[in-house]
Coordinates of C-alpha atoms in Angstrom, one line a residue:
M390 CA 24.9 -24.5 8.5
T391 CA 23.4 -24.3 5.2
G392 CA 22.1 -27.5 3.9
S393 CA 21.1 -28.9 0.2
A394 CA 18.0 -30.1 -1.3
A395 CA 17.2 -32.0 -4.5
R396 CA 17.0 -30.5 -7.9
H397 CA 14.7 -31.6 -10.6
L398 CA 15.8 -30.4 -14.1
Y399 CA 13.2 -30.4 -17.1
L400 CA 15.2 -30.3 -20.2
A401 CA 13.3 -29.6 -23.7
R402 CA 14.6 -29.2 -26.9
H403 CA 12.9 -26.2 -28.8
G404 CA 10.0 -26.3 -31.3
E405 CA 10.3 -27.4 -34.9
A406 CA 11.9 -24.2 -36.7
S407 CA 11.6 -22.6 -40.1
P408 CA 14.2 -23.7 -42.5
D409 CA 16.2 -20.2 -41.7
E410 CA 15.8 -21.2 -38.2
S411 CA 14.5 -17.3 -37.3
E412 CA 11.2 -18.6 -35.8
L413 CA 9.2 -21.5 -35.0
T414 CA 6.6 -23.0 -37.5
D415 CA 2.9 -23.5 -37.0
A416 CA 3.8 -26.9 -35.6
G417 CA 6.7 -25.7 -33.5
R418 CA 4.3 -23.0 -31.7
R419 CA 2.1 -25.8 -31.0
Q420 CA 4.7 -27.9 -29.6
A421 CA 5.8 -25.2 -27.3
A422 CA 2.4 -24.5 -26.1
L423 CA 1.5 -28.2 -25.5
L424 CA 4.7 -28.5 -23.6
G425 CA 3.8 -25.6 -21.3
E426 CA 0.4 -27.4 -20.7
R427 CA 2.1 -30.6 -19.9
L428 CA 4.4 -28.8 -17.1
R429 CA 1.5 -26.6 -16.0
G430 CA 0.7 -27.3 -12.2
L431 CA 4.5 -28.4 -11.2
P432 CA 6.1 -25.9 -8.9
L433 CA 8.6 -24.4 -11.5
T434 CA 10.4 -21.5 -10.3
R435 CA 12.6 -20.6 -13.3
V436 CA 12.7 -21.2 -17.1
T437 CA 16.1 -20.6 -18.7
H438 CA 16.4 -20.7 -22.6
G439 CA 19.3 -20.4 -25.0
P440 CA 19.7 -17.2 -26.8
L441 CA 18.7 -18.2 -30.3
P442 CA 15.1 -17.4 -31.5
R443 CA 13.9 -20.9 -31.7
A444 CA 14.7 -21.7 -28.0
E445 CA 13.8 -18.2 -26.9
Q446 CA 10.1 -18.2 -28.7
T447 CA 9.8 -22.0 -27.4
A448 CA 10.5 -20.8 -24.1
R449 CA 8.3 -18.1 -24.0
L450 CA 5.0 -20.0 -25.2
A451 CA 5.8 -22.7 -22.7
H452 CA 6.3 -19.9 -19.9
A453 CA 2.8 -18.5 -20.8
H454 CA 1.2 -21.8 -18.9
L455 CA 3.4 -21.7 -16.1
G456 CA 2.6 -19.0 -13.9
S457 CA 5.1 -16.9 -12.0
A458 CA 8.3 -18.8 -12.9
A459 CA 11.0 -16.6 -13.9
L460 CA 12.0 -16.3 -17.3
R461 CA 15.7 -15.7 -18.2
S462 CA 18.1 -16.4 -21.2
S463 CA 21.7 -18.0 -20.8
A464 CA 24.5 -18.7 -23.3
A465 CA 25.2 -21.7 -21.4
A466 CA 21.7 -23.2 -22.5
G467 CA 22.6 -22.4 -26.1
D468 CA 23.7 -24.3 -29.2
Y469 CA 27.1 -25.4 -29.3
V470 CA 29.4 -28.6 -29.6
P471 CA 30.0 -29.3 -25.8
Y472 CA 32.9 -31.9 -26.3
R473 CA 34.9 -32.8 -29.0
P474 CA 36.6 -36.0 -28.8
R475 CA 40.3 -37.2 -29.5
R476 CA 40.4 -40.4 -32.1
D477 CA 41.9 -42.5 -29.0
E478 CA 38.9 -41.6 -27.0
L479 CA 36.5 -43.2 -29.5
P480 CA 35.6 -46.8 -30.3
A481 CA 37.8 -47.8 -33.3
E482 CA 35.1 -48.8 -35.5
H483 CA 33.1 -45.6 -35.1
A484 CA 35.9 -43.0 -35.0
D485 CA 36.0 -42.1 -38.7
I486 CA 32.3 -41.6 -38.8
I487 CA 32.0 -39.6 -35.3
L488 CA 35.0 -37.4 -36.3
D489 CA 33.7 -36.7 -39.8
R490 CA 30.3 -35.7 -38.5
L491 CA 31.9 -33.3 -36.1
A492 CA 33.9 -31.8 -38.7
R493 CA 30.7 -30.8 -40.8
V494 CA 28.8 -29.5 -37.7
S495 CA 28.0 -25.9 -37.9
V496 CA 26.9 -24.1 -34.3
A497 CA 27.1 -20.8 -33.0
E498 CA 30.4 -20.3 -31.1
P499 CA 32.1 -23.4 -31.6
E500 CA 35.5 -21.9 -29.9
R501 CA 33.3 -21.5 -26.8
G502 CA 31.7 -25.1 -26.4
A503 CA 33.8 -26.4 -23.7
D504 CA 33.5 -23.3 -21.6
L505 CA 30.0 -23.1 -21.9
A506 CA 29.3 -27.0 -21.6
R507 CA 31.4 -26.6 -18.0
A508 CA 29.2 -23.7 -17.4
A509 CA 26.1 -25.5 -18.1
L510 CA 26.9 -28.4 -15.8
A511 CA 27.9 -25.8 -12.9
R512 CA 24.5 -23.8 -13.5
F513 CA 22.1 -26.8 -14.2
T514 CA 23.2 -29.6 -12.4
G515 CA 23.5 -31.1 -8.9
P516 CA 21.4 -30.7 -5.7
V517 CA 20.9 -26.9 -4.7
R518 CA 21.8 -25.0 -1.5
G519 CA 19.5 -24.6 1.0
D520 CA 16.2 -26.6 2.3
E521 CA 13.8 -26.1 -0.7
P522 CA 13.7 -28.5 -3.5
R523 CA 13.9 -26.7 -7.0
H524 CA 12.0 -27.3 -10.1
E525 CA 13.4 -25.6 -13.1
L526 CA 12.8 -25.9 -17.0
V527 CA 15.6 -25.5 -19.4
V528 CA 14.7 -24.9 -23.1
T529 CA 17.5 -25.7 -25.3
H530 CA 19.1 -27.7 -28.1
N531 CA 20.1 -31.4 -28.9
F532 CA 23.5 -31.3 -28.3
L533 CA 23.0 -30.1 -24.7
I534 CA 20.4 -32.2 -23.8
G535 CA 22.9 -35.3 -24.6
W536 CA 25.6 -33.6 -22.8
L537 CA 23.4 -33.3 -19.5
V538 CA 22.1 -36.9 -19.9
R539 CA 25.6 -38.3 -20.4
A540 CA 27.0 -36.4 -17.1
A541 CA 24.1 -37.7 -15.1
L542 CA 25.1 -41.3 -16.1
D543 CA 28.7 -40.7 -15.6
A544 CA 29.4 -41.9 -19.2
P545 CA 32.7 -41.0 -20.9
G546 CA 32.8 -37.1 -22.4
W547 CA 32.5 -38.4 -26.2
R548 CA 29.2 -40.5 -25.3
W549 CA 26.8 -37.0 -25.8
L550 CA 26.9 -38.1 -29.6
G551 CA 24.2 -40.5 -30.5
L552 CA 21.7 -39.2 -27.7
N553 CA 18.8 -37.8 -29.8
H554 CA 15.9 -35.4 -28.8
A555 CA 12.6 -34.6 -30.6
H556 CA 11.4 -31.2 -30.9
A557 CA 9.6 -30.2 -27.6
A558 CA 10.0 -33.8 -25.9
L559 CA 10.9 -33.7 -22.1
T560 CA 13.6 -35.1 -20.4
V561 CA 13.8 -34.8 -16.4
I562 CA 17.0 -35.5 -14.1
R563 CA 16.8 -35.4 -10.6
Y564 CA 19.7 -34.5 -8.6
A565 CA 19.4 -35.4 -4.8
P566 CA 21.9 -35.0 -2.0
D567 CA 24.1 -38.1 -1.1
R568 CA 23.1 -40.2 -4.2
P569 CA 23.7 -40.3 -7.9
A570 CA 21.5 -38.4 -10.4
S571 CA 18.6 -39.9 -11.4
L572 CA 17.0 -40.1 -15.3
L573 CA 13.5 -40.0 -14.7
L574 CA 12.4 -39.3 -18.4
Y575 CA 14.1 -39.1 -21.7
N576 CA 12.9 -37.8 -24.8
D577 CA 9.3 -38.1 -23.7
T578 CA 6.7 -36.9 -26.3
G579 CA 3.3 -38.0 -24.6
H580 CA 2.1 -34.5 -24.3
L581 CA 2.0 -34.2 -28.2
P582 CA 0.0 -35.6 -30.8
A583 CA 1.2 -38.3 -33.4
E584 CA 1.7 -35.6 -36.1
L585 CA 3.9 -33.6 -33.9
R586 CA 5.9 -36.1 -31.9
W587 CA 8.9 -36.9 -34.2
T588 CA 9.7 -33.8 -35.8
G589 CA 13.6 -33.1 -35.6
M590 CA 14.4 -36.9 -35.2
P591 CA 15.8 -38.9 -38.5
A592 CA 13.0 -41.1 -39.8
E593 CA 15.4 -44.4 -38.6
L594 CA 15.2 -43.1 -35.2
R595 CA 11.5 -42.7 -34.8
V596 CA 9.6 -45.7 -32.6

């Protein structure tokens, strides 16, 4: 009978992008390369990125440091709203602000967000079949990282909101058989110099 083994999921937001989001800035390219250097030497077997240019370019620049890991694109790693809560799910004191913010969000494929979020959970989370542990990197966007962290912590569906990630920061979740998911790192920017560490984050959230 086939057993199961631990999965280490490394999540990174794309690097800083140009105003039209068609490519990375010089800072974003440097962030992506430093992310790859941070992960070099780990037994990564696959790198998955979302289909948008800023995620693909980040993944390719990081992948250059990662040896033979397979590189692939997945719509499930894209930019979308993973879950739109009902008003009665939200804390009453925050409901208006949250719903107003969501109404103004513009992302790719908004009507497919819930389906893609389910696909991301099925594809990227949980222990893996077989006896060999798996280490994989997903280069994606802020919303999906928040969604996967929320799921790892068994938080309510709406709680992906408010979980913010800096460009090229690193989050690591471990899924081991017969135990809850472990959040090993969150929004870690130790591989970035100070001037590249907080791009993509509002000033009030920088620490």
